[in-house]
PDB file of C-alpha atoms in Angstrom:
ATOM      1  CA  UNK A 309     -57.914 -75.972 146.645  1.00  0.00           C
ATOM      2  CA  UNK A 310     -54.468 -75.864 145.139  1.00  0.00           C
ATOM      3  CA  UNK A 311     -53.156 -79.845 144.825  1.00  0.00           C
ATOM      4  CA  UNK A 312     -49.696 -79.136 147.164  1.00  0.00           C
ATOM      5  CA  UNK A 313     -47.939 -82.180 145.607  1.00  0.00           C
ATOM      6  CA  UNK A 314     -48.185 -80.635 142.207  1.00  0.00           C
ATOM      7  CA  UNK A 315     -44.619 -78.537 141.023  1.00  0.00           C
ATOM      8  CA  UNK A 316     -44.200 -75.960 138.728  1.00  0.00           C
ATOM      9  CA  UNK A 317     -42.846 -76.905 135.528  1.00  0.00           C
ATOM     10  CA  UNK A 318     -39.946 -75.304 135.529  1.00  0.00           C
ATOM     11  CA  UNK A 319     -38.741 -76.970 138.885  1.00  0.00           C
ATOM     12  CA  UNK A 320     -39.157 -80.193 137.232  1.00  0.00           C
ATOM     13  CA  UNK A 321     -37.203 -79.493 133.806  1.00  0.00           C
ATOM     14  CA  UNK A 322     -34.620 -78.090 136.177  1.00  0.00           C
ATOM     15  CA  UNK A 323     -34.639 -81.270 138.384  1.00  0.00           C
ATOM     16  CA  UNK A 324     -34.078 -83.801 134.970  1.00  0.00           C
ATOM     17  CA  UNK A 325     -32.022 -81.465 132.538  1.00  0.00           C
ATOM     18  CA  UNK A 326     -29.040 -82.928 133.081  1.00  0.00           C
ATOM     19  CA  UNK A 327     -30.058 -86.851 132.436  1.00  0.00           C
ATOM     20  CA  UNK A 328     -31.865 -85.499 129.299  1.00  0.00           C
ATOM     21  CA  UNK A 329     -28.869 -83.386 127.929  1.00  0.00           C
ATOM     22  CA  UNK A 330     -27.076 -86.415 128.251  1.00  0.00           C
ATOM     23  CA  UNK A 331     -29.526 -89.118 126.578  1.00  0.00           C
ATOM     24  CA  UNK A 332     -30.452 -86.609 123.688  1.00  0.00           C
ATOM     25  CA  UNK A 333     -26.637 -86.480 122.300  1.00  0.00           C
ATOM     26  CA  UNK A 334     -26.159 -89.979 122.089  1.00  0.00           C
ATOM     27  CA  UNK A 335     -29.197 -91.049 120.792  1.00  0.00           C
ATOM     28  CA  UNK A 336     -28.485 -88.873 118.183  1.00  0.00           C
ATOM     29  CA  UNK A 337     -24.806 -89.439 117.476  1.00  0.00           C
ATOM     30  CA  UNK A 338     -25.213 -93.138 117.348  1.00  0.00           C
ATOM     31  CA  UNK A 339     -28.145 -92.747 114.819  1.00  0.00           C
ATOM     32  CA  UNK A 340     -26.512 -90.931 112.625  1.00  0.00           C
ATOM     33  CA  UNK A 341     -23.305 -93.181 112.464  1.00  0.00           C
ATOM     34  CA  UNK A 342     -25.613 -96.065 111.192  1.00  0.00           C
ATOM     35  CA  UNK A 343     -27.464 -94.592 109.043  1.00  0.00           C
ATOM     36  CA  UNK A 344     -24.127 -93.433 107.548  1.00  0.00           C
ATOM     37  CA  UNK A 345     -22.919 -97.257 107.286  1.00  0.00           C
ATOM     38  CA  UNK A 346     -25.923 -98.879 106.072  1.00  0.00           C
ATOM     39  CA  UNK A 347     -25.591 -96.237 102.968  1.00  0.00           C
ATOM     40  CA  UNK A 348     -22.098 -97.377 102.375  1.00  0.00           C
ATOM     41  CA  UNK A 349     -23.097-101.000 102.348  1.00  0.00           C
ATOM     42  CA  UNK A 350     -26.310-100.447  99.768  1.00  0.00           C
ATOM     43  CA  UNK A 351     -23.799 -98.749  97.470  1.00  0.00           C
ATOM     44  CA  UNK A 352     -21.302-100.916  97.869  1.00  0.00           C
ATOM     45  CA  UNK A 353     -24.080-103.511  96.653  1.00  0.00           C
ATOM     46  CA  UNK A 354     -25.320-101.453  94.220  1.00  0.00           C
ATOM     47  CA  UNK A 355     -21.834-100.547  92.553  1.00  0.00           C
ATOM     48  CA  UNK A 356     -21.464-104.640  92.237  1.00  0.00           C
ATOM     49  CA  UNK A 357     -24.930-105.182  90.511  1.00  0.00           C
ATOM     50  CA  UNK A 358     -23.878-102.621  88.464  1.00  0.00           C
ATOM     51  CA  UNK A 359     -20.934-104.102  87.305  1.00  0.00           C
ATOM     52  CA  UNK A 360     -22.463-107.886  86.736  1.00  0.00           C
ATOM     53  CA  UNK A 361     -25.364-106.268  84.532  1.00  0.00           C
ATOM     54  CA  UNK A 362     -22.824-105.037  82.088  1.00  0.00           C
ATOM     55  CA  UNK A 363     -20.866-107.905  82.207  1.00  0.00           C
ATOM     56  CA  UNK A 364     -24.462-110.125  81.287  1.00  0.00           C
ATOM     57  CA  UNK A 365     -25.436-107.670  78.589  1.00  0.00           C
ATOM     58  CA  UNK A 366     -22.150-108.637  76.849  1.00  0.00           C
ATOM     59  CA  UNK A 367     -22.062-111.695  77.327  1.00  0.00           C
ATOM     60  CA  UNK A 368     -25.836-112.577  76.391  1.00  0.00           C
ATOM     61  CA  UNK A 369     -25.008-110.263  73.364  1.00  0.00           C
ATOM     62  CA  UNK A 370     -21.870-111.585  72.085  1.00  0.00           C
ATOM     63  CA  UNK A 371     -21.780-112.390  68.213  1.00  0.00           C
ATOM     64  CA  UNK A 372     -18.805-114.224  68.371  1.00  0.00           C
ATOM     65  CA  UNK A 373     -16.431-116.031  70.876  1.00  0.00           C
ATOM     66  CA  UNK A 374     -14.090-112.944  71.540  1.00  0.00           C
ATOM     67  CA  UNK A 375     -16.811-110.938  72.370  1.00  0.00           C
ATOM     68  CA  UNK A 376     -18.209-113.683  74.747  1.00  0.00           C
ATOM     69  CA  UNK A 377     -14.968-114.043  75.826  1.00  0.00           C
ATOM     70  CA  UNK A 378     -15.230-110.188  76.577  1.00  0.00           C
ATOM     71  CA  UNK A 379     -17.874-110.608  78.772  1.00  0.00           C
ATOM     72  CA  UNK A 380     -16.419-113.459  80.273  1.00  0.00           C
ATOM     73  CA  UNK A 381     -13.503-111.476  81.469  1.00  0.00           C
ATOM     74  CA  UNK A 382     -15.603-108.339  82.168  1.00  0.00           C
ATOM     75  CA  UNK A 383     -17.532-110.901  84.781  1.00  0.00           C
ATOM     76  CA  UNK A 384     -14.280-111.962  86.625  1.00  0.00           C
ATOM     77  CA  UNK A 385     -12.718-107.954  86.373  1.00  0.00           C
ATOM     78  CA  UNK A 386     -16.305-107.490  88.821  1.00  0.00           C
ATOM     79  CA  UNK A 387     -15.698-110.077  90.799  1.00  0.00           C
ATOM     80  CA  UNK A 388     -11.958-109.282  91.425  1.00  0.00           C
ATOM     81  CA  UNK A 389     -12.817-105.842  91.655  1.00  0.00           C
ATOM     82  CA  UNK A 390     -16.005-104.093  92.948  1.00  0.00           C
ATOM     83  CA  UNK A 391     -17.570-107.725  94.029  1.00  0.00           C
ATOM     84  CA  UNK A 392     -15.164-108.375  96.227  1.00  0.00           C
ATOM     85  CA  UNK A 393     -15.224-105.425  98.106  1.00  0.00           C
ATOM     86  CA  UNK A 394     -18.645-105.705  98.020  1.00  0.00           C
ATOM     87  CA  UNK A 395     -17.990-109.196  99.357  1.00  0.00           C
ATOM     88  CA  UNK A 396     -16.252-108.225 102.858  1.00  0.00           C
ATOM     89  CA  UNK A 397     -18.437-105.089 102.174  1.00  0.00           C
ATOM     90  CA  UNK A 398     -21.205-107.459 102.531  1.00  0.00           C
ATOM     91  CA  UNK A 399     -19.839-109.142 105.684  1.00  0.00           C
ATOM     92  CA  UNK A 400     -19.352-106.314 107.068  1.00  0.00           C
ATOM     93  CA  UNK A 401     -22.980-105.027 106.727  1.00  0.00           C
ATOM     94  CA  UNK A 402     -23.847-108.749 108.257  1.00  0.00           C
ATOM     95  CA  UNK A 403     -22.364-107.639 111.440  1.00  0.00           C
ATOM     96  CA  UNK A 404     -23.226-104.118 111.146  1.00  0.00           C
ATOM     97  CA  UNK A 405     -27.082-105.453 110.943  1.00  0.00           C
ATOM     98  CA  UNK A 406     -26.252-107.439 114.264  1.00  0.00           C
ATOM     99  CA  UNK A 407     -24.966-104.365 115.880  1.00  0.00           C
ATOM    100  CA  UNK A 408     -27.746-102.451 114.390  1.00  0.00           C
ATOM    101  CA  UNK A 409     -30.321-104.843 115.881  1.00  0.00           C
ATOM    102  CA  UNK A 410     -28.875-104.640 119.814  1.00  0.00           C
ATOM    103  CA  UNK A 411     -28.599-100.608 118.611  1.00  0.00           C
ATOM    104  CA  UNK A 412     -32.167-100.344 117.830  1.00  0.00           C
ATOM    105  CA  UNK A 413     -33.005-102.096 120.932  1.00  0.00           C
ATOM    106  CA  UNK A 414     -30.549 -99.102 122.630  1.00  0.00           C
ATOM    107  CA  UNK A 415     -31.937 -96.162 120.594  1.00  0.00           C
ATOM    108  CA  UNK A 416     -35.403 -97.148 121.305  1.00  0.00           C
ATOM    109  CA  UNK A 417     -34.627 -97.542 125.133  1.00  0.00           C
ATOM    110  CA  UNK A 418     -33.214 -94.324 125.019  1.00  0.00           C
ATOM    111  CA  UNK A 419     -35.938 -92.295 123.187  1.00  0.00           C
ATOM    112  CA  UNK A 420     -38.150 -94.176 125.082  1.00  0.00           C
ATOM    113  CA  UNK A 421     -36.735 -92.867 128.565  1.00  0.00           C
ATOM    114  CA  UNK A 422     -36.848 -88.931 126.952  1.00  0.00           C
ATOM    115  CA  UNK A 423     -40.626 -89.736 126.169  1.00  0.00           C
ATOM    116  CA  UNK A 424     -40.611 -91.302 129.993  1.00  0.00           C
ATOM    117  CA  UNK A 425     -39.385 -87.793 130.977  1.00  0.00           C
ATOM    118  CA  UNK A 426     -42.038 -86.031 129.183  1.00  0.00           C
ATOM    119  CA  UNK A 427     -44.923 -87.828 130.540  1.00  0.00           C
ATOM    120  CA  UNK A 428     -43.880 -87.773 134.164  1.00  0.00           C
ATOM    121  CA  UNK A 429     -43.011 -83.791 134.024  1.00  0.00           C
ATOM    122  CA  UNK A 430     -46.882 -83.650 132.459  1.00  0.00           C
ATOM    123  CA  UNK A 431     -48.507 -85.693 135.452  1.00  0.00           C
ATOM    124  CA  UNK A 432     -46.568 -83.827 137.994  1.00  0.00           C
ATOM    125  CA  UNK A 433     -47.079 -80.766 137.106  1.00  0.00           C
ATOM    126  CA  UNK A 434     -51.114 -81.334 135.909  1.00  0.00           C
ATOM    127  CA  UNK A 435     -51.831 -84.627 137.367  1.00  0.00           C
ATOM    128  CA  UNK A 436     -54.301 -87.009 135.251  1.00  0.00           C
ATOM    129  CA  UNK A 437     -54.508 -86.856 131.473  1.00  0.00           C
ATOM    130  CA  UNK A 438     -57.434 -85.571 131.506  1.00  0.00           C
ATOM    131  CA  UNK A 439     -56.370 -82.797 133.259  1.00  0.00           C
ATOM    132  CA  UNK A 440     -53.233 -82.032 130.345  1.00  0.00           C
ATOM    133  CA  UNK A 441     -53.264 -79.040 128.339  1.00  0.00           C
ATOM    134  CA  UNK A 442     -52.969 -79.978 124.709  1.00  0.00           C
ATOM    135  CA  UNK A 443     -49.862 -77.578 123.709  1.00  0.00           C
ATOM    136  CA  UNK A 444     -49.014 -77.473 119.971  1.00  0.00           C
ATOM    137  CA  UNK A 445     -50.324 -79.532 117.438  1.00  0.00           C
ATOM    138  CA  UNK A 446     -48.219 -82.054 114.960  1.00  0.00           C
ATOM    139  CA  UNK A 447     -50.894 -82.773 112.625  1.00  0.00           C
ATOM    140  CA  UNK A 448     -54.068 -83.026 114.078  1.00  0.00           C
ATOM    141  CA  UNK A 449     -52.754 -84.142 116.999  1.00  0.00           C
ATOM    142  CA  UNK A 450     -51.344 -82.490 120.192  1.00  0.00           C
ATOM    143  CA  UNK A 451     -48.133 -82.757 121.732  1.00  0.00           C
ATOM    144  CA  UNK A 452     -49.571 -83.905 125.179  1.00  0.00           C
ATOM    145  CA  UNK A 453     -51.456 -86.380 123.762  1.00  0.00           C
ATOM    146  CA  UNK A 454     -48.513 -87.950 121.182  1.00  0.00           C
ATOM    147  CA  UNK A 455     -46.205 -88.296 124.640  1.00  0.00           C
ATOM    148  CA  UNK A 456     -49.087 -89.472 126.533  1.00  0.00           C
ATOM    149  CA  UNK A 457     -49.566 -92.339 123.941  1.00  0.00           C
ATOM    150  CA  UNK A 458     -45.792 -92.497 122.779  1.00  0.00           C
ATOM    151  CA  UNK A 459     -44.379 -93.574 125.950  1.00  0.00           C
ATOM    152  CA  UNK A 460     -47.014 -96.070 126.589  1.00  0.00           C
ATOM    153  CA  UNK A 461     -46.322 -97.497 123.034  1.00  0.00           C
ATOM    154  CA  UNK A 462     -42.951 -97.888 123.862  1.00  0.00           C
ATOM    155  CA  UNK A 463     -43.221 -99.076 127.029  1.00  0.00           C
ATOM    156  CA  UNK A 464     -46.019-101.827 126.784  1.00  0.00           C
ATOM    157  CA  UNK A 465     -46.448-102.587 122.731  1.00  0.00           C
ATOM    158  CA  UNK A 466     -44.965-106.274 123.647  1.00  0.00           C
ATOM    159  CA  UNK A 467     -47.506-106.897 126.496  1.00  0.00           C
ATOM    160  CA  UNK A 468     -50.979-105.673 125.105  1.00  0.00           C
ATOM    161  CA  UNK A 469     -53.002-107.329 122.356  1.00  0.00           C
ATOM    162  CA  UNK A 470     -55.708-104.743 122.212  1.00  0.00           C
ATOM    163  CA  UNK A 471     -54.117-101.381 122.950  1.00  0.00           C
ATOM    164  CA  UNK A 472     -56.151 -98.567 124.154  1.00  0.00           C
ATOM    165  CA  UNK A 473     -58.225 -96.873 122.270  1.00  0.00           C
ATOM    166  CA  UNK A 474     -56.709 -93.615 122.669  1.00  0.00           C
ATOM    167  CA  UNK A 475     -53.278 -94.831 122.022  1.00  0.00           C
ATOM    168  CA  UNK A 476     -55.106 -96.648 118.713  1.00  0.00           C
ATOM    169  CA  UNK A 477     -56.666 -93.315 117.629  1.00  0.00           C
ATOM    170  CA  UNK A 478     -53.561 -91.030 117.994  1.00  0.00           C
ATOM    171  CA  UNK A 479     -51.154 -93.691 116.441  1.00  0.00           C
ATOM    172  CA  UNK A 480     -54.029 -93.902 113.473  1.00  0.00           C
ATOM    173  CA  UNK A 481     -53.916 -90.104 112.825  1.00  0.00           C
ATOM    174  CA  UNK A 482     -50.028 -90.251 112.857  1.00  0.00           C
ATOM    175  CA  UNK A 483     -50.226 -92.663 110.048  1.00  0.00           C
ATOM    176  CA  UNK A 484     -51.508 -90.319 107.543  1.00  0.00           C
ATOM    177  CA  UNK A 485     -48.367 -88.071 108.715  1.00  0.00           C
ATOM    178  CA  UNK A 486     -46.160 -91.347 108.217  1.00  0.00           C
ATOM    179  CA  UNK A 487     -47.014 -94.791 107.599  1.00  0.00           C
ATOM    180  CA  UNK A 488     -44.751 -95.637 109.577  1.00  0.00           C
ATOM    181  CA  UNK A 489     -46.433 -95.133 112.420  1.00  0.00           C
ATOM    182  CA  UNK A 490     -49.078 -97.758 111.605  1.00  0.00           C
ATOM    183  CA  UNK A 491     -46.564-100.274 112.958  1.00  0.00           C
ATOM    184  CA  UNK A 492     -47.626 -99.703 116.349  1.00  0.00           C
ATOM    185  CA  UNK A 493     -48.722-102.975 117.076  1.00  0.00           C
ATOM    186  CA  UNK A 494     -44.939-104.392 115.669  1.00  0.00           C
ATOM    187  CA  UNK A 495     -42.435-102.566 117.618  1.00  0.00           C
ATOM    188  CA  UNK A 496     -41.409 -99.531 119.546  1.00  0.00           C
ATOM    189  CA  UNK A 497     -41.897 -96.515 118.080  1.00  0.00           C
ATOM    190  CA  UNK A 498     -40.343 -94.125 120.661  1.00  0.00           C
ATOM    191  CA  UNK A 499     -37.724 -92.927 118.409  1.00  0.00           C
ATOM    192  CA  UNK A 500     -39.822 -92.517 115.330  1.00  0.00           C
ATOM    193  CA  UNK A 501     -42.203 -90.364 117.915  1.00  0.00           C
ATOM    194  CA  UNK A 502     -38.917 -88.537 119.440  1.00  0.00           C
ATOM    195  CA  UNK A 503     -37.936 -87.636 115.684  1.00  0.00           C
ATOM    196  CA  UNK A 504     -42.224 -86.280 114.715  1.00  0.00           C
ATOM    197  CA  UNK A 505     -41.659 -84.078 117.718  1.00  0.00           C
ATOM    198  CA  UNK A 506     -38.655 -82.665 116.456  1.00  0.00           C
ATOM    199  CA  UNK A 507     -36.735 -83.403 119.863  1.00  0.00           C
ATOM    200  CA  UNK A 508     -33.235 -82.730 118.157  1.00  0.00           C
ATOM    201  CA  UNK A 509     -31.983 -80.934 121.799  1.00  0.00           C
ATOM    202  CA  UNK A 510     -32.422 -80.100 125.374  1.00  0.00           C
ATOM    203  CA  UNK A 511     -34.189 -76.811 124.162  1.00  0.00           C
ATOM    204  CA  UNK A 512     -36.818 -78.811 121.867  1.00  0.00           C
ATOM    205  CA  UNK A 513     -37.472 -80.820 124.646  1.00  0.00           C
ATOM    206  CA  UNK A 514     -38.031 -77.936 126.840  1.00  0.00           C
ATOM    207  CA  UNK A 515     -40.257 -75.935 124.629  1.00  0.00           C
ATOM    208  CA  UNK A 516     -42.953 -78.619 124.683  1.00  0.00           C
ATOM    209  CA  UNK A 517     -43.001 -79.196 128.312  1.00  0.00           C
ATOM    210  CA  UNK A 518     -43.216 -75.674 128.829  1.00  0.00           C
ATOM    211  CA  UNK A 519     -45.290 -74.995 125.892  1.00  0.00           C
ATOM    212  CA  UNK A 520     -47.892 -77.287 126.529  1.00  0.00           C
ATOM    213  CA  UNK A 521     -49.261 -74.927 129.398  1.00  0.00           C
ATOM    214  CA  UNK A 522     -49.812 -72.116 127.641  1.00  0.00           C
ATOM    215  CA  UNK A 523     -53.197 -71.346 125.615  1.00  0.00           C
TER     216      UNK A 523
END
């Protein structure tokens, strides 16, 4: 006999699409506008290293005191010039990296909630795990099970020493996708898992809830 509690997919993507249309933009967005500040700060960094090795190669190879003298001058030219604004560059990326870390903490919260999404559409509609069609495949591992696991990751990782052996397997096979995902015992990895699945907009999200019951 039919399990009356259980909905139709569809009714339930229709029911959250417009807390996940809102969730996937900013997570996004705010993503993208560190990455985009951290690589200003390494080559901010990088342009100043750049700029004290050629100032030590003349100096270390000077053959008389003019050309040490050169070097000498060279040295305070970086510092005056490209080292200092790597300088406030530098503080800058101090506080950026503060920010970043109370961002992570938001990005991962927020990922974390879309992979929240995901598992509860996949227990209301099909009830236990067990009981989840696999849908597509990101390696050798299925969509169902990745959210299954994901969202547990994310939400418990700080609370379980031995994590379940499931979630230990699927997290395993992700590593050989991305080594990354061996750091499952470290952190959250919801946004790392949001980014495998390809869960750029509402309609990516979509496709694998409503994917993952067809065979």
């Amino acid at each position: 006999m039919a399990d009356s509690s259980r909905i139709p997919m569809r009714t339930y993507l229709d029911e959250i699409k417009h807390a996940v249309e809102h969730i996937m933009p900013t997570l996004w967005h705010e993503k993208s506008e560190l990455r985009a500040l951290e690589k200003q700060a390494n080559a901010a960094a990088a342009r100043a290293a750049h700029e004290y090795g050629q100032a030590n190669f003349i100096m270390l190879n000077a053959e008389d005191p003019d050309d040490f003298m050169m070097g000498v001058g060279a040295h305070w030219d970086s510092y005056w010039g490209p080292d200092k604004n790597a300088f406030y560059l530098s503080q800058d990326a101090d506080q950026l990296r503060a920010r970043i870390t109370t961002r992570a903490f938001s990005t991962s919260a927020l990922a974390g909630a879309l992979l929240q999404y995901a598992k509860q559409g996949m227990s209301a509609v099909y009830g236990k795990p067990d009981n989840w069609p696999e849908g597509r495949k990101v390696g050798d591992v299925a969509v169902s099970v990745i959210i299954r696991h994901g969202r547990n990751q994310a939400m418990h990782w700080e609370e379980e020493k031995d994590p379940h052996p499931g979630l230990v397997k699927c997290f395993d096979k992700l590593a050989e996708l991305d080594p990354v995902f061996g750091e499952y015992r470290e952190r959250s990895l919801a946004m790392e898992v949001v980014e495998l699945l390809g869960w750029k907009e509402y309609a990516d999200f979509e496709r694998d809830l409503l994917g993952a019951g067809e065979e």
